[in-house]
PDB file of C-alpha atoms in Angstrom:
ATOM      1  CA  GLY A1080       0.000   0.000   0.000  1.00 55.00           C
ATOM      2  CA  ALA A1081       1.061   3.568  -0.498  1.00 81.00           C
ATOM      3  CA  GLY A1082       2.833   5.190   2.398  1.00 92.00           C
ATOM      4  CA  VAL A1083       3.777   8.804   2.906  1.00 95.00           C
ATOM      5  CA  SER A1084       5.715  10.107  -0.068  1.00 95.00           C
ATOM      6  CA  GLN A1085       7.905  13.172  -0.298  1.00 96.00           C
ATOM      7  CA  SER A1086       9.466  14.975  -3.218  1.00 96.00           C
ATOM      8  CA  PRO A1087      12.052  15.747  -4.179  1.00 97.00           C
ATOM      9  CA  ARG A1088      14.161  13.256  -2.240  1.00 95.00           C
ATOM     10  CA  TYR A1089      17.223  15.472  -2.611  1.00 97.00           C
ATOM     11  CA  LYS A1090      17.434  19.213  -3.182  1.00 98.00           C
ATOM     12  CA  VAL A1091      20.499  21.375  -3.574  1.00 98.00           C
ATOM     13  CA  ALA A1092      19.946  25.110  -3.354  1.00 97.00           C
ATOM     14  CA  LYS A1093      22.208  28.108  -3.457  1.00 97.00           C
ATOM     15  CA  ARG A1094      22.025  30.382  -0.462  1.00 97.00           C
ATOM     16  CA  GLY A1095      19.240  32.875  -0.948  1.00 97.00           C
ATOM     17  CA  GLN A1096      17.100  30.673  -3.191  1.00 98.00           C
ATOM     18  CA  ASP A1097      13.544  29.698  -2.331  1.00 98.00           C
ATOM     19  CA  VAL A1098      12.638  26.003  -2.136  1.00 98.00           C
ATOM     20  CA  ALA A1099       9.382  24.066  -1.938  1.00 98.00           C
ATOM     21  CA  LEU A1100       9.146  20.579  -0.469  1.00 98.00           C
ATOM     22  CA  ARG A1101       6.114  18.402  -1.082  1.00 98.00           C
ATOM     23  CA  CYS A1102       4.448  15.806   1.103  1.00 98.00           C
ATOM     24  CA  ASP A1103       1.732  13.356   0.018  1.00 97.00           C
ATOM     25  CA  PRO A1104       0.212  11.799   3.128  1.00 96.00           C
ATOM     26  CA  ILE A1105      -1.500   8.446   3.356  1.00 95.00           C
ATOM     27  CA  SER A1106      -4.973   8.736   1.870  1.00 94.00           C
ATOM     28  CA  GLY A1107      -7.562   9.551   4.504  1.00 92.00           C
ATOM     29  CA  HIS A1108      -5.092  10.731   7.098  1.00 94.00           C
ATOM     30  CA  VAL A1109      -6.375  13.823   8.811  1.00 93.00           C
ATOM     31  CA  SER A1110      -3.225  14.897  10.614  1.00 93.00           C
ATOM     32  CA  LEU A1111       0.025  15.947   8.972  1.00 95.00           C
ATOM     33  CA  PHE A1112       3.312  16.907  10.624  1.00 95.00           C
ATOM     34  CA  TRP A1113       6.597  18.383   9.426  1.00 97.00           C
ATOM     35  CA  TYR A1114       9.881  17.753  11.247  1.00 97.00           C
ATOM     36  CA  GLN A1115      13.434  18.945  10.619  1.00 98.00           C
ATOM     37  CA  GLN A1116      16.320  16.551  11.219  1.00 96.00           C
ATOM     38  CA  ALA A1117      19.816  18.018  11.271  1.00 95.00           C
ATOM     39  CA  LEU A1118      22.775  15.725  10.697  1.00 91.00           C
ATOM     40  CA  GLY A1119      23.365  13.475  13.688  1.00 88.00           C
ATOM     41  CA  GLN A1120      20.307  14.763  15.519  1.00 91.00           C
ATOM     42  CA  GLY A1121      16.787  13.590  16.163  1.00 94.00           C
ATOM     43  CA  PRO A1122      13.836  15.064  14.283  1.00 96.00           C
ATOM     44  CA  GLU A1123      12.506  18.357  15.618  1.00 96.00           C
ATOM     45  CA  PHE A1124       8.887  19.387  15.267  1.00 95.00           C
ATOM     46  CA  LEU A1125       8.099  22.221  12.880  1.00 97.00           C
ATOM     47  CA  THR A1126       4.347  22.347  12.337  1.00 96.00           C
ATOM     48  CA  TYR A1127       1.073  20.369  12.477  1.00 93.00           C
ATOM     49  CA  PHE A1128      -2.083  20.372  10.378  1.00 94.00           C
ATOM     50  CA  GLN A1129      -5.451  18.874  11.032  1.00 93.00           C
ATOM     51  CA  ASN A1130      -7.119  18.742   7.631  1.00 94.00           C
ATOM     52  CA  GLU A1131      -6.384  22.164   6.110  1.00 95.00           C
ATOM     53  CA  ALA A1132      -6.049  23.959   9.442  1.00 95.00           C
ATOM     54  CA  GLN A1133      -2.560  24.662  10.733  1.00 95.00           C
ATOM     55  CA  LEU A1134      -3.063  24.098  14.446  1.00 92.00           C
ATOM     56  CA  ASP A1135       0.520  24.407  15.651  1.00 92.00           C
ATOM     57  CA  LYS A1136       3.406  26.213  13.987  1.00 93.00           C
ATOM     58  CA  SER A1137       5.437  26.760  17.105  1.00 92.00           C
ATOM     59  CA  GLY A1138       8.448  24.875  15.747  1.00 94.00           C
ATOM     60  CA  LEU A1139       8.994  26.927  12.611  1.00 97.00           C
ATOM     61  CA  PRO A1140      12.445  28.490  13.163  1.00 95.00           C
ATOM     62  CA  SER A1141      11.819  31.791  11.396  1.00 94.00           C
ATOM     63  CA  ASP A1142       9.359  33.637   9.213  1.00 95.00           C
ATOM     64  CA  ARG A1143      11.261  32.316   6.192  1.00 97.00           C
ATOM     65  CA  PHE A1144       9.526  28.995   6.783  1.00 98.00           C
ATOM     66  CA  PHE A1145       5.957  28.600   5.622  1.00 97.00           C
ATOM     67  CA  ALA A1146       3.750  25.514   5.326  1.00 98.00           C
ATOM     68  CA  GLU A1147       0.367  24.998   3.753  1.00 97.00           C
ATOM     69  CA  ARG A1148      -2.170  22.256   3.168  1.00 97.00           C
ATOM     70  CA  PRO A1149      -4.925  24.035   1.256  1.00 96.00           C
ATOM     71  CA  GLU A1150      -7.181  21.055   0.494  1.00 94.00           C
ATOM     72  CA  GLY A1151      -6.430  18.989   3.540  1.00 92.00           C
ATOM     73  CA  SER A1152      -4.310  16.482   1.658  1.00 95.00           C
ATOM     74  CA  VAL A1153      -0.985  17.373   0.019  1.00 97.00           C
ATOM     75  CA  SER A1154       1.213  19.746   1.990  1.00 98.00           C
ATOM     76  CA  THR A1155       4.055  22.005   0.918  1.00 98.00           C
ATOM     77  CA  LEU A1156       6.823  23.340   3.123  1.00 98.00           C
ATOM     78  CA  LYS A1157       8.374  26.451   1.649  1.00 98.00           C
ATOM     79  CA  ILE A1158      11.640  27.992   2.732  1.00 98.00           C
ATOM     80  CA  GLN A1159      12.442  31.444   1.481  1.00 98.00           C
ATOM     81  CA  ARG A1160      15.924  32.913   1.111  1.00 97.00           C
ATOM     82  CA  THR A1161      17.576  29.667   2.213  1.00 97.00           C
ATOM     83  CA  GLN A1162      20.549  29.800   4.559  1.00 97.00           C
ATOM     84  CA  GLN A1163      23.252  27.207   5.187  1.00 97.00           C
ATOM     85  CA  GLU A1164      21.761  26.406   8.587  1.00 96.00           C
ATOM     86  CA  ASP A1165      18.603  25.245   6.786  1.00 97.00           C
ATOM     87  CA  SER A1166      20.520  22.213   5.486  1.00 97.00           C
ATOM     88  CA  ALA A1167      18.785  19.180   6.974  1.00 97.00           C
ATOM     89  CA  VAL A1168      16.428  16.328   6.203  1.00 97.00           C
ATOM     90  CA  TYR A1169      12.808  17.442   6.240  1.00 98.00           C
ATOM     91  CA  LEU A1170      10.427  14.707   7.338  1.00 97.00           C
ATOM     92  CA  CYS A1171       6.711  14.558   6.825  1.00 97.00           C
ATOM     93  CA  ALA A1172       4.421  12.310   8.856  1.00 95.00           C
ATOM     94  CA  SER A1173       0.700  11.650   8.746  1.00 94.00           C
ATOM     95  CA  SER A1174      -1.803   9.984  11.038  1.00 92.00           C
ATOM     96  CA  LEU A1175      -5.482   9.089  11.034  1.00 89.00           C
ATOM     97  CA  GLY A1176      -6.123  11.658  13.729  1.00 76.00           C
ATOM     98  CA  GLY A1177      -4.573  12.941  16.899  1.00 67.00           C
ATOM     99  CA  VAL A1178      -3.912  10.920  20.007  1.00 66.00           C
ATOM    100  CA  PRO A1179      -3.559   7.937  20.070  1.00 69.00           C
ATOM    101  CA  HIS A1180      -3.014   7.342  16.373  1.00 78.00           C
ATOM    102  CA  GLU A1181       0.446   6.402  15.112  1.00 85.00           C
ATOM    103  CA  GLN A1182       2.400   8.832  12.972  1.00 90.00           C
ATOM    104  CA  PHE A1183       3.680   7.298   9.722  1.00 92.00           C
ATOM    105  CA  PHE A1184       6.808   8.929   8.347  1.00 94.00           C
ATOM    106  CA  GLY A1185       7.893   9.564   4.788  1.00 95.00           C
ATOM    107  CA  PRO A1186      11.466   9.020   3.557  1.00 93.00           C
ATOM    108  CA  GLY A1187      12.339  12.691   3.883  1.00 95.00           C
ATOM    109  CA  THR A1188      13.809  15.367   1.625  1.00 97.00           C
ATOM    110  CA  ARG A1189      17.492  16.063   2.118  1.00 96.00           C
ATOM    111  CA  LEU A1190      18.112  19.779   1.571  1.00 98.00           C
ATOM    112  CA  THR A1191      21.644  21.026   1.081  1.00 98.00           C
ATOM    113  CA  VAL A1192      22.196  24.775   0.942  1.00 97.00           C
ATOM    114  CA  LEU A1193      25.503  25.814  -0.588  1.00 96.00           C
TER     115      LEU A1193
ATOM    116  CA  GLY B 132       9.893  22.052  28.006  1.00 85.00           C
ATOM    117  CA  ASP B 133       9.824  18.380  27.110  1.00 90.00           C
ATOM    118  CA  SER B 134      13.115  16.662  26.351  1.00 94.00           C
ATOM    119  CA  VAL B 135      14.540  13.205  25.710  1.00 96.00           C
ATOM    120  CA  THR B 136      18.084  12.064  26.441  1.00 96.00           C
ATOM    121  CA  GLN B 137      19.422   8.823  25.038  1.00 95.00           C
ATOM    122  CA  MET B 138      22.814   7.187  25.132  1.00 87.00           C
ATOM    123  CA  GLU B 139      25.225   8.178  22.446  1.00 86.00           C
ATOM    124  CA  GLY B 140      26.365   5.703  19.882  1.00 85.00           C
ATOM    125  CA  PRO B 141      27.521   4.026  17.986  1.00 94.00           C
ATOM    126  CA  VAL B 142      26.866   0.793  19.813  1.00 96.00           C
ATOM    127  CA  THR B 143      28.654  -2.177  18.295  1.00 96.00           C
ATOM    128  CA  LEU B 144      27.609  -5.688  19.312  1.00 97.00           C
ATOM    129  CA  SER B 145      28.202  -9.189  18.115  1.00 97.00           C
ATOM    130  CA  GLU B 146      25.221 -11.179  16.887  1.00 97.00           C
ATOM    131  CA  GLU B 147      23.228 -12.778  19.738  1.00 96.00           C
ATOM    132  CA  ALA B 148      24.511 -10.262  22.285  1.00 97.00           C
ATOM    133  CA  PHE B 149      22.175  -8.496  24.733  1.00 97.00           C
ATOM    134  CA  LEU B 150      21.196  -4.941  23.862  1.00 97.00           C
ATOM    135  CA  THR B 151      20.323  -2.033  26.117  1.00 97.00           C
ATOM    136  CA  ILE B 152      19.870   1.522  24.860  1.00 97.00           C
ATOM    137  CA  ASN B 153      19.180   3.956  27.661  1.00 97.00           C
ATOM    138  CA  CYS B 154      16.544   6.661  27.388  1.00 97.00           C
ATOM    139  CA  THR B 155      15.415   9.175  29.994  1.00 97.00           C
ATOM    140  CA  TYR B 156      12.930  11.987  29.612  1.00 96.00           C
ATOM    141  CA  THR B 157      11.742  15.243  31.108  1.00 94.00           C
ATOM    142  CA  ALA B 158       8.087  16.132  30.767  1.00 91.00           C
ATOM    143  CA  THR B 159       5.185  17.431  32.759  1.00 84.00           C
ATOM    144  CA  GLY B 160       2.267  15.176  33.460  1.00 83.00           C
ATOM    145  CA  TYR B 161       2.056  11.739  31.910  1.00 86.00           C
ATOM    146  CA  PRO B 162       3.573  11.595  28.429  1.00 91.00           C
ATOM    147  CA  SER B 163       3.364   8.680  26.019  1.00 92.00           C
ATOM    148  CA  LEU B 164       6.726   7.112  25.163  1.00 95.00           C
ATOM    149  CA  PHE B 165       7.953   5.606  21.908  1.00 96.00           C
ATOM    150  CA  TRP B 166      10.884   3.919  20.253  1.00 97.00           C
ATOM    151  CA  TYR B 167      11.315   4.509  16.524  1.00 97.00           C
ATOM    152  CA  VAL B 168      13.788   2.738  14.258  1.00 97.00           C
ATOM    153  CA  GLN B 169      15.379   3.945  11.041  1.00 94.00           C
ATOM    154  CA  TYR B 170      16.906   1.236   8.879  1.00 92.00           C
ATOM    155  CA  PRO B 171      19.485   2.293   6.269  1.00 86.00           C
ATOM    156  CA  GLY B 172      17.794   4.086   3.389  1.00 82.00           C
ATOM    157  CA  GLU B 173      14.342   3.900   4.942  1.00 86.00           C
ATOM    158  CA  GLY B 174      12.017   6.215   6.830  1.00 87.00           C
ATOM    159  CA  LEU B 175      11.307   6.221  10.547  1.00 93.00           C
ATOM    160  CA  GLN B 176       9.146   3.331  11.739  1.00 94.00           C
ATOM    161  CA  LEU B 177       7.402   2.924  15.050  1.00 94.00           C
ATOM    162  CA  LEU B 178       9.003   0.034  16.925  1.00 97.00           C
ATOM    163  CA  LEU B 179       7.042   0.074  20.176  1.00 97.00           C
ATOM    164  CA  LYS B 180       5.187   2.364  22.534  1.00 95.00           C
ATOM    165  CA  ALA B 181       3.838   2.703  26.071  1.00 95.00           C
ATOM    166  CA  THR B 182       1.184   5.146  27.127  1.00 91.00           C
ATOM    167  CA  LYS B 183       1.168   4.931  30.929  1.00 91.00           C
ATOM    168  CA  ALA B 184       3.449   4.133  33.832  1.00 92.00           C
ATOM    169  CA  ASP B 185       4.543   0.491  34.177  1.00 95.00           C
ATOM    170  CA  ASP B 186       3.317  -0.359  30.668  1.00 95.00           C
ATOM    171  CA  LYS B 187       5.688  -2.548  28.678  1.00 97.00           C
ATOM    172  CA  GLY B 188       5.879  -2.069  24.950  1.00 97.00           C
ATOM    173  CA  SER B 189       7.207  -4.933  22.860  1.00 97.00           C
ATOM    174  CA  ASN B 190       7.755  -5.788  19.205  1.00 97.00           C
ATOM    175  CA  LYS B 191      10.156  -7.958  17.173  1.00 95.00           C
ATOM    176  CA  GLY B 192      11.872  -9.131  20.363  1.00 97.00           C
ATOM    177  CA  PHE B 193      12.471  -5.590  21.605  1.00 98.00           C
ATOM    178  CA  GLU B 194      11.003  -4.419  24.920  1.00 98.00           C
ATOM    179  CA  ALA B 195      10.836  -1.202  26.897  1.00 98.00           C
ATOM    180  CA  THR B 196       9.092  -0.453  30.197  1.00 98.00           C
ATOM    181  CA  TYR B 197       7.693   2.969  31.107  1.00 97.00           C
ATOM    182  CA  ARG B 198       9.277   3.800  34.488  1.00 96.00           C
ATOM    183  CA  LYS B 199       7.831   6.995  35.882  1.00 93.00           C
ATOM    184  CA  GLU B 200       9.862   6.864  39.102  1.00 94.00           C
ATOM    185  CA  THR B 201      13.115   7.005  37.128  1.00 95.00           C
ATOM    186  CA  THR B 202      11.642   8.836  34.083  1.00 96.00           C
ATOM    187  CA  SER B 203      13.136   6.157  31.857  1.00 97.00           C
ATOM    188  CA  PHE B 204      12.166   4.007  28.871  1.00 98.00           C
ATOM    189  CA  HIS B 205      15.202   1.843  28.153  1.00 98.00           C
ATOM    190  CA  LEU B 206      15.166  -0.350  25.044  1.00 98.00           C
ATOM    191  CA  GLU B 207      16.273  -3.984  25.434  1.00 98.00           C
ATOM    192  CA  LYS B 208      16.630  -7.062  23.284  1.00 98.00           C
ATOM    193  CA  GLY B 209      17.916 -10.387  24.476  1.00 97.00           C
ATOM    194  CA  SER B 210      19.675 -11.483  21.290  1.00 96.00           C
ATOM    195  CA  VAL B 211      20.398  -9.038  18.495  1.00 97.00           C
ATOM    196  CA  GLN B 212      20.734  -9.956  14.826  1.00 97.00           C
ATOM    197  CA  VAL B 213      22.673  -8.331  12.017  1.00 96.00           C
ATOM    198  CA  SER B 214      19.330  -7.182  10.608  1.00 95.00           C
ATOM    199  CA  ASP B 215      18.782  -5.050  13.738  1.00 97.00           C
ATOM    200  CA  SER B 216      21.531  -2.682  12.615  1.00 96.00           C
ATOM    201  CA  ALA B 217      19.829   0.704  12.427  1.00 96.00           C
ATOM    202  CA  VAL B 218      19.430   4.016  14.237  1.00 96.00           C
ATOM    203  CA  TYR B 219      17.055   3.941  17.205  1.00 97.00           C
ATOM    204  CA  PHE B 220      15.213   7.036  18.436  1.00 97.00           C
ATOM    205  CA  CYS B 221      13.458   7.439  21.753  1.00 97.00           C
ATOM    206  CA  ALA B 222      10.553   9.898  21.662  1.00 96.00           C
ATOM    207  CA  LEU B 223       7.738  11.253  23.766  1.00 94.00           C
ATOM    208  CA  ARG B 224       4.389  12.845  23.124  1.00 91.00           C
ATOM    209  CA  GLY B 225       3.599  15.271  25.894  1.00 84.00           C
ATOM    210  CA  ALA B 226       0.378  14.991  27.842  1.00 75.00           C
ATOM    211  CA  GLY B 227      -0.713  18.468  26.852  1.00 64.00           C
ATOM    212  CA  THR B 228       0.385  18.581  23.233  1.00 60.00           C
ATOM    213  CA  ALA B 229      -1.713  15.733  21.874  1.00 60.00           C
ATOM    214  CA  SER B 230       0.220  15.834  18.652  1.00 75.00           C
ATOM    215  CA  LYS B 231       3.895  16.559  18.208  1.00 88.00           C
ATOM    216  CA  LEU B 232       6.682  14.141  19.087  1.00 92.00           C
ATOM    217  CA  THR B 233       9.887  15.134  20.883  1.00 94.00           C
ATOM    218  CA  PHE B 234      12.835  12.935  19.884  1.00 96.00           C
ATOM    219  CA  GLY B 235      16.206  12.065  21.345  1.00 96.00           C
ATOM    220  CA  THR B 236      19.324  12.362  19.216  1.00 96.00           C
ATOM    221  CA  GLY B 237      19.308   8.715  18.144  1.00 96.00           C
ATOM    222  CA  THR B 238      21.629   5.785  18.824  1.00 96.00           C
ATOM    223  CA  ARG B 239      23.262   3.917  15.970  1.00 96.00           C
ATOM    224  CA  LEU B 240      23.459   0.157  16.481  1.00 97.00           C
ATOM    225  CA  GLN B 241      25.867  -1.942  14.467  1.00 96.00           C
ATOM    226  CA  VAL B 242      25.618  -5.711  14.818  1.00 97.00           C
ATOM    227  CA  THR B 243      28.428  -7.844  13.446  1.00 96.00           C
ATOM    228  CA  LEU B 244      28.724 -11.569  12.801  1.00 93.00           C
TER     229      LEU B 244
END
């Protein structure tokens, strides 16, 4: 069965460029999460959607980061004016609902900012 | 805020050895606790979980017991296999957040023949 998919799998950007990362959750999953995983670290929460509503964006590191899920399915994480410190793996996860449903993770997008 | 501390790796063991990966946490209230595993080239997968004190989560021969008195959730396996080589992440979901996970830094396990 189809799991969570993310594209692109790898992205190289020059400092200052804008990037857009896509997440396709498991069909029917209401909740969607974005995490950032720096090299050698655990994932860190960025933001959470329930359907199209962004209920928690407390983890977004700056106003250069923006996420949307306009139709309650596919989500896009956009990073404007990328900086070297944005280099990381960006993970998307989806779940049927909130607690106690399991979060299923995608393979991630590895972003490298030169 | 919530935090998770797990032992640093890498951990290198011979096949059939006993495994322990330590995990302790800081959180208010009664969080749910998880172990995730990331095999080479794959995404994070839930390995096991426990949602209240003294619960034991288990899966694929791995076990972890939710110890509130020591705020710990140590991962154990009696006999590891080469196929267990992966990175293991301890995580918690806070009682008040109802959504986001807080992860430790991960422990790489390498099992050799």
